[in-house]
Coordinates of C-alpha atoms in Angstrom, one line a residue:
X29 CA 0.0 0.0 0.0
X30 CA 1.1 3.6 -0.7
X31 CA -0.3 6.7 0.9
X32 CA -2.5 8.5 -1.6
X33 CA -3.6 12.1 -1.6
X34 CA -7.1 12.8 -0.2
X35 CA -8.6 15.4 -2.5
X36 CA -11.6 17.3 -1.1
X37 CA -14.0 19.8 -2.8
X38 CA -14.7 23.3 -1.6
X39 CA -17.5 25.6 -2.7
X40 CA -16.3 28.6 -0.8
X41 CA -13.4 30.0 1.2
X42 CA -15.1 28.9 4.4
X43 CA -15.5 25.3 3.2
X44 CA -11.9 25.3 1.9
X45 CA -10.6 26.1 5.4
X46 CA -12.8 23.4 6.9
X47 CA -11.6 20.8 4.4
X48 CA -8.0 21.7 5.2
X49 CA -8.5 21.4 9.0
X50 CA -10.5 18.2 8.7
X51 CA -7.9 16.2 6.8
X52 CA -7.6 17.1 3.2
X53 CA -4.2 16.7 1.5
X54 CA -5.5 18.8 -1.4
X55 CA -8.6 20.8 -2.2
X56 CA -10.2 21.5 -5.5
X57 CA -12.1 24.7 -6.2
X58 CA -13.7 26.7 -9.0
X59 CA -13.3 30.3 -9.9
X60 CA -16.1 32.6 -11.0
X61 CA -15.9 31.3 -14.6
X62 CA -15.0 28.3 -16.8
X63 CA -15.7 25.6 -14.2
X64 CA -18.5 23.1 -14.2
X65 CA -20.3 24.2 -11.0
X66 CA -21.6 27.6 -12.0
X67 CA -24.3 27.5 -9.3
X68 CA -21.7 26.9 -6.5
X69 CA -20.6 30.0 -4.6
X70 CA -17.2 29.7 -6.2
X71 CA -14.2 31.8 -5.5
X72 CA -13.4 35.4 -6.3
X73 CA -9.8 36.3 -7.1
X74 CA -9.4 37.6 -3.5
X75 CA -10.9 34.5 -1.9
X76 CA -8.8 32.3 -4.1
X77 CA -5.6 34.0 -3.1
X78 CA -6.5 33.8 0.6
X79 CA -7.6 30.2 0.3
X80 CA -4.3 29.2 -1.4
X81 CA -2.3 31.0 1.3
X82 CA -4.3 29.2 4.1
X83 CA -3.9 25.8 2.4
X84 CA -0.2 26.2 1.8
X85 CA 0.3 27.4 5.4
X86 CA -1.1 24.0 6.4
X87 CA 0.8 22.0 3.8
X88 CA -2.2 21.4 1.6
X89 CA -2.4 21.9 -2.2
X90 CA -5.2 23.7 -4.2
X91 CA -6.4 22.8 -7.6
X92 CA -8.6 25.0 -9.7
X93 CA -11.2 23.7 -12.2
X94 CA -11.1 25.1 -15.7
X95 CA -13.1 22.2 -17.1
X96 CA -15.8 23.6 -19.3
X97 CA -16.1 22.4 -22.9
X98 CA -15.3 25.7 -24.6
X99 CA -17.1 27.3 -27.5
X100 CA -15.4 29.9 -29.7
X101 CA -16.9 32.7 -27.7
X102 CA -15.2 31.4 -24.6
X103 CA -11.6 31.4 -25.8
X104 CA -10.6 35.0 -25.4
X105 CA -11.9 35.0 -21.8
X106 CA -10.2 31.7 -21.1
X107 CA -6.8 33.2 -22.0
X108 CA -7.4 36.2 -19.7
X109 CA -8.5 33.9 -16.9
X110 CA -5.4 31.7 -17.3
X111 CA -3.2 34.7 -17.1
X112 CA -5.0 35.7 -13.9
X113 CA -4.4 32.2 -12.5
X114 CA -0.7 32.4 -13.4
X115 CA -0.5 35.4 -11.0
X116 CA -2.5 33.6 -8.3
X117 CA -0.5 30.4 -8.4
X118 CA -2.6 27.3 -7.6
X119 CA -0.9 24.0 -7.6
X120 CA -2.7 22.6 -10.6
X121 CA -5.5 23.2 -13.1
X122 CA -8.2 20.6 -13.9
X123 CA -8.9 20.8 -17.6
X124 CA -11.2 18.8 -20.0
X125 CA -10.9 20.8 -23.2
X126 CA -7.8 20.2 -25.4
X127 CA -7.9 23.8 -26.5
X128 CA -7.8 25.1 -23.0
X129 CA -5.1 22.6 -22.2
X130 CA -2.9 24.0 -24.9
X131 CA -3.6 27.6 -23.7
X132 CA -2.6 26.6 -20.2
X133 CA 0.6 25.0 -21.4
X134 CA 1.5 28.2 -23.2
X135 CA 0.4 30.8 -20.7
X136 CA 1.2 29.1 -17.3
X137 CA 3.4 26.1 -18.0
X138 CA 4.7 26.2 -14.4
X139 CA 1.2 25.1 -13.1
X140 CA 0.5 21.4 -13.3
X141 CA -2.2 20.4 -15.7
X142 CA -4.6 17.6 -14.7
X143 CA -7.1 16.1 -17.1
X144 CA -10.7 16.2 -15.9
X145 CA -13.0 13.1 -15.8
X146 CA -15.1 15.1 -18.3
X147 CA -12.5 14.0 -21.0
X148 CA -13.7 10.4 -20.7
X149 CA -10.4 8.8 -19.8
X150 CA -11.0 5.0 -20.0
X151 CA -7.8 3.4 -21.3
X152 CA -4.0 3.7 -20.8
X153 CA -3.4 5.0 -24.3
X154 CA -5.5 8.0 -23.5
X155 CA -3.4 8.5 -20.3
X156 CA -0.2 8.3 -22.4
X157 CA -1.6 10.7 -24.9
X158 CA -2.1 13.3 -22.3
X159 CA 1.2 12.6 -20.6
X160 CA 3.0 13.2 -23.9
X161 CA 1.3 16.5 -24.2
X162 CA 2.5 17.5 -20.7
X163 CA -0.2 16.4 -18.3
X164 CA 0.9 15.4 -14.8
X165 CA -2.3 13.6 -13.9
X166 CA -5.5 12.2 -15.4
X167 CA -8.8 11.7 -13.6
X168 CA -10.2 8.3 -14.5
X169 CA -13.7 8.0 -15.9
X170 CA -16.2 6.7 -13.3
X171 CA -16.9 3.7 -15.6
X172 CA -13.5 2.0 -14.8
X173 CA -13.1 -1.0 -12.5
X174 CA -10.2 -1.4 -10.1
X175 CA -8.9 -4.1 -12.4
X176 CA -8.8 -1.6 -15.3
X177 CA -7.2 1.0 -13.1
X178 CA -4.4 -1.4 -12.1
X179 CA -3.9 -2.2 -15.8
X180 CA -3.6 1.5 -16.6
X181 CA -1.1 1.9 -13.8
X182 CA 1.1 -0.9 -15.3
X183 CA 1.1 0.8 -18.7
X184 CA 1.8 4.4 -17.9
X185 CA 5.0 6.2 -16.7
X186 CA 5.8 5.9 -13.0
X187 CA 5.6 9.7 -12.6
X188 CA 2.2 10.0 -14.2
X189 CA -0.6 10.2 -11.6
X190 CA -4.1 8.6 -11.5
X191 CA -6.9 10.5 -9.7
X192 CA -10.2 8.6 -9.1
X193 CA -13.5 9.5 -7.4
X194 CA -14.2 7.3 -4.4
X195 CA -17.2 9.1 -2.8
X196 CA -20.2 11.2 -3.8
X197 CA -22.8 11.7 -6.5
X198 CA -22.2 10.0 -9.9
X199 CA -23.2 11.6 -13.2
X200 CA -25.7 9.4 -15.0
X201 CA -24.4 10.3 -18.5
X202 CA -21.0 8.9 -19.5
X203 CA -18.6 10.5 -17.1
X204 CA -20.7 13.6 -17.0
X205 CA -21.2 14.4 -20.7
X206 CA -24.9 15.1 -20.2
X207 CA -27.4 17.0 -22.3
X208 CA -30.4 16.3 -20.1
X209 CA -30.2 19.5 -18.0
X210 CA -30.0 21.7 -21.2
X211 CA -33.0 20.0 -22.6
X212 CA -35.2 20.0 -19.5
X213 CA -34.2 23.4 -18.0
X214 CA -32.2 25.3 -20.6
X215 CA -29.1 25.1 -18.4
X216 CA -26.1 23.3 -19.9
X217 CA -24.2 20.8 -17.7
X218 CA -21.2 21.1 -19.9
X219 CA -21.1 24.9 -19.4
X220 CA -21.3 24.6 -15.6
X221 CA -25.0 25.1 -15.0
X222 CA -26.3 21.5 -14.3
X223 CA -29.7 21.3 -12.6
X224 CA -29.3 17.6 -11.8
X225 CA -32.5 16.5 -13.5
X226 CA -31.2 12.9 -13.4
X227 CA -32.2 13.0 -9.7
X228 CA -35.8 14.0 -10.5
X229 CA -38.5 11.3 -10.5
X230 CA -39.7 10.1 -13.9
X231 CA -41.8 7.5 -15.6
X232 CA -41.3 6.7 -19.4
X233 CA -44.5 6.6 -21.4
X234 CA -44.8 5.9 -25.2
X235 CA -46.8 8.5 -27.1
X236 CA -49.5 6.1 -28.3
X237 CA -49.8 4.1 -25.0
X238 CA -50.8 6.7 -22.4
X239 CA -50.8 5.3 -18.9
X240 CA -48.5 2.5 -19.7
X241 CA -45.2 3.0 -17.8
X242 CA -42.2 1.3 -19.1
X243 CA -38.9 0.4 -17.3
X244 CA -35.6 2.1 -18.3
X245 CA -32.7 -0.3 -18.9
X246 CA -28.9 0.4 -19.2
X247 CA -26.9 -0.7 -22.2
X248 CA -23.9 -3.0 -22.3
X249 CA -21.6 -0.1 -21.5
X250 CA -23.3 0.7 -18.2
X251 CA -24.9 4.0 -19.3
X252 CA -27.7 4.7 -16.9
X253 CA -30.3 7.4 -17.5
X254 CA -31.7 8.2 -14.1
X255 CA -31.4 7.7 -10.4
X256 CA -27.8 6.8 -9.5
X257 CA -26.9 5.9 -6.0
X258 CA -24.0 7.8 -4.4
X259 CA -20.6 6.3 -4.6
X260 CA -19.0 5.2 -1.3
X261 CA -15.7 3.2 -1.0
X262 CA -15.0 3.7 2.7
X263 CA -15.5 0.0 3.3
X264 CA -13.0 -1.0 0.6
X265 CA -9.9 1.0 1.4
X266 CA -7.6 -2.0 1.2
X267 CA -8.5 -2.5 -2.5
X268 CA -8.3 1.2 -3.2
X269 CA -4.9 1.5 -1.5
X270 CA -3.4 -1.3 -3.6
X271 CA -4.8 -0.2 -6.9
X272 CA -2.1 2.3 -7.9
X273 CA -4.4 5.3 -7.5
X274 CA -2.4 8.4 -6.5
X275 CA -5.3 10.7 -5.5
X276 CA -8.6 9.8 -3.9
X277 CA -11.2 12.3 -4.9
X278 CA -14.4 13.3 -3.1
X279 CA -17.3 14.7 -5.2
X280 CA -19.3 17.6 -3.8
X281 CA -18.4 21.2 -4.9
X282 CA -22.0 22.2 -4.1
X283 CA -21.9 20.7 -0.6
X284 CA -21.9 22.4 2.9
X285 CA -19.1 22.7 5.3
X286 CA -20.7 19.9 7.4
X287 CA -20.7 17.5 4.6
X288 CA -17.2 18.2 3.6
X289 CA -15.9 18.0 7.2
X290 CA -17.7 14.7 7.8
X291 CA -16.5 13.0 4.6
X292 CA -13.0 14.4 4.8
X293 CA -12.6 13.4 8.5
X294 CA -14.0 9.9 7.9
X295 CA -11.8 9.1 4.9
X296 CA -8.8 10.6 6.5
X297 CA -9.1 8.2 9.4
X298 CA -10.0 5.2 7.2
X299 CA -6.9 5.8 5.0
X300 CA -4.5 6.4 7.9
X301 CA -5.9 3.4 9.9
X302 CA -5.6 1.1 6.9
X303 CA -2.0 2.2 6.2
X304 CA -1.1 1.7 9.9
X305 CA -2.8 -1.7 10.2
X306 CA -5.5 -3.5 8.3
X307 CA -6.6 -5.0 11.6
X308 CA -7.1 -1.5 13.0
X309 CA -9.0 -0.5 9.9
X310 CA -11.4 -3.4 10.2
X311 CA -11.9 -2.8 14.0
X312 CA -12.9 0.8 13.3
X313 CA -15.2 0.0 10.4
X314 CA -18.4 0.6 12.5
X315 CA -17.2 4.1 13.2
X316 CA -16.5 4.9 9.5
X317 CA -19.9 3.5 8.6
X318 CA -21.7 5.5 11.3
X319 CA -19.9 8.8 10.5
X320 CA -20.3 8.6 6.7
X321 CA -24.1 8.0 7.2
X322 CA -24.3 11.2 9.3
X323 CA -24.1 13.5 6.3
X324 CA -26.7 14.0 3.6
X325 CA -26.6 11.2 1.1
X326 CA -28.6 8.9 -1.1
X327 CA -28.2 5.1 -0.9
X328 CA -24.6 4.0 -1.5
X329 CA -23.0 1.9 -4.2
X330 CA -19.5 0.8 -5.2
X331 CA -20.1 2.0 -8.7
X332 CA -18.1 0.4 -11.4
X333 CA -15.1 -0.6 -9.2
X334 CA -16.0 -4.3 -9.1
X335 CA -17.4 -4.6 -12.6
X336 CA -20.5 -3.2 -14.4
X337 CA -23.3 -2.6 -11.9
X338 CA -26.8 -3.8 -12.4
X339 CA -30.0 -2.0 -11.6
X340 CA -29.9 -3.3 -8.0
X341 CA -26.4 -2.0 -7.3
X342 CA -26.6 1.3 -9.2
X343 CA -30.1 2.6 -9.3
X344 CA -31.8 3.7 -6.0
X345 CA -35.5 3.3 -5.3
X346 CA -36.1 6.7 -3.7
X347 CA -35.1 10.1 -4.8
X348 CA -35.2 11.6 -1.3
X349 CA -32.0 12.3 0.6
X350 CA -31.3 10.9 4.1
X351 CA -30.3 13.7 6.5
X352 CA -29.0 12.8 9.9
X353 CA -27.6 16.2 11.1
X354 CA -28.3 19.8 10.6
X355 CA -25.3 22.2 10.2
X356 CA -25.4 25.1 12.7
X357 CA -22.1 26.7 11.9
X358 CA -18.4 26.5 13.0
X359 CA -16.4 28.2 15.7
X360 CA -14.7 31.1 13.9
X361 CA -13.0 32.4 17.1
X362 CA -13.3 31.9 20.9
X363 CA -13.3 35.2 22.9
X364 CA -11.9 35.8 26.3
X365 CA -15.3 34.9 27.9
X366 CA -15.2 31.4 26.3
X367 CA -17.9 32.4 23.8
X368 CA -17.7 30.9 20.4
X369 CA -18.4 33.3 17.5
X370 CA -20.1 31.7 14.5
X371 CA -22.1 32.7 11.4
X372 CA -25.3 30.8 12.1
X373 CA -26.6 28.5 9.3
X374 CA -29.8 27.0 10.8
X375 CA -32.0 27.9 13.8
X376 CA -31.2 26.6 17.3
X377 CA -32.2 27.8 20.7
X378 CA -31.0 28.2 24.3
X379 CA -31.4 24.9 26.2
X380 CA -31.0 22.7 23.2
X381 CA -28.6 19.8 23.2
X382 CA -26.3 20.0 20.2
X383 CA -23.0 18.4 19.2
X384 CA -19.4 19.6 18.8
X385 CA -17.7 17.8 15.9
X386 CA -14.0 17.9 16.1
X387 CA -11.3 17.3 13.4
X388 CA -9.7 14.5 15.5
X389 CA -12.8 12.3 15.3
X390 CA -14.5 13.2 18.6
X391 CA -18.2 14.2 18.8
X392 CA -19.1 15.9 22.0
X393 CA -22.7 16.4 23.2
X394 CA -23.2 19.9 24.8
X395 CA -26.0 22.1 25.8
X396 CA -26.5 25.7 24.6
X397 CA -26.4 27.9 27.7
X398 CA -26.7 31.3 26.1
X399 CA -26.8 33.1 22.7
X400 CA -25.8 36.7 22.1
X401 CA -26.0 38.9 19.1
X402 CA -23.1 41.2 17.9
X403 CA -24.4 44.0 20.2
X404 CA -24.1 41.7 23.2
X405 CA -27.8 41.3 23.7
X406 CA -29.1 38.0 25.0
X407 CA -31.2 35.9 22.6
X408 CA -33.4 32.9 23.2
X409 CA -32.7 31.6 19.7
X410 CA -30.8 32.3 16.5
X411 CA -33.5 32.2 13.8
X412 CA -31.9 33.9 10.9
X413 CA -29.4 32.3 8.6
X414 CA -26.1 34.1 8.2
X415 CA -26.6 35.9 11.5
X416 CA -23.3 36.6 13.4
X417 CA -23.8 35.3 17.0
X418 CA -21.8 34.4 20.1
X419 CA -22.7 31.1 21.9
X420 CA -21.9 29.8 25.3
X421 CA -21.8 26.0 25.5
X422 CA -21.3 23.6 28.4
X423 CA -18.0 22.8 26.9
X424 CA -15.9 25.4 25.1
X425 CA -15.2 24.5 21.5
X426 CA -12.0 25.2 19.6
X427 CA -11.6 27.2 16.4
X428 CA -13.0 25.3 13.4
X429 CA -15.0 22.9 15.5
X430 CA -18.3 22.4 13.8
X431 CA -21.7 22.7 15.6
X432 CA -24.4 20.4 14.5
X433 CA -27.8 19.1 15.7
X434 CA -29.1 15.6 15.3
X435 CA -32.4 15.1 13.6

């Protein structure tokens, strides 16, 4: 086994900092243009600079997505954006479009270039093609099995890296090349505006047979149309760590700080435990399973890692999320009175029992003793999202500890 990178998503500066503190080796983010999560908060130039400084101060890398499939009208703006990124200095760019790749090679050759899963990377010749053009890393298509990934590893240069998604939502269309959002909602997934209509509830009806509902099947290549379960490989880290994968990627650049912290912390411990001792990893399995089920998720699948999934292992039977905890905020600072300052995300009240979630894996049950607004006035509850408040708990949290409430 070798120690892989744990790569965690961040939708905002706040979430980036949480990802770093809760165990990420690297974080991937999007700027305000040319990434495939246009509806995420994303990063301004100022936030990107601050985020990279914070990450680097903690020994963590930052990768920026520039992974749209560009049209002619995008090219001038892409060149300007790459020039801006050259000045900012992230550790790598994640790119799908060959034209953008060549621009990046010309404009900022000192920044590593990683090939996005959007480029449909399914064989070792594709990896070698990108390597010969100057790519450092290729993100595997989600349709690959572990056996195929091991074969790719055996056929590519030792210094070329493989990055693979191991947790999170899976695009229905082949590695994300989806036109459904554009057709249904006028928002193009390949231009960063996906509405996730593959998660909506559908029945298929033939025009001349109203009321007759027909099942939807996948083809021999495993191309599902609707209702994918979420990928989760926390129970299979021994197979992952012996596969030759260099970077283990978490999906979720639209997710909250609570989700990112939960998933990052759980995989961090699972990876470290497995590398230390497979016995320790198996002993702690109930903890990983409990923790990973504490964040918003659909039903879980191992995806294509063990061969082509069928409808039982890939398609879920409900389009509702499971939600075990509500995110209240995180401790931004602790003042001299022992009060935790936070930007409140969901309502909670004095007298409630909530939980402090710590980066080291501990979860501590506490009671809310008092809440104050910024003027120092006592409050019975914090009902407004994004309100800056000060909280007194029965145990004082530390900076970056997350506050959450069980459902």
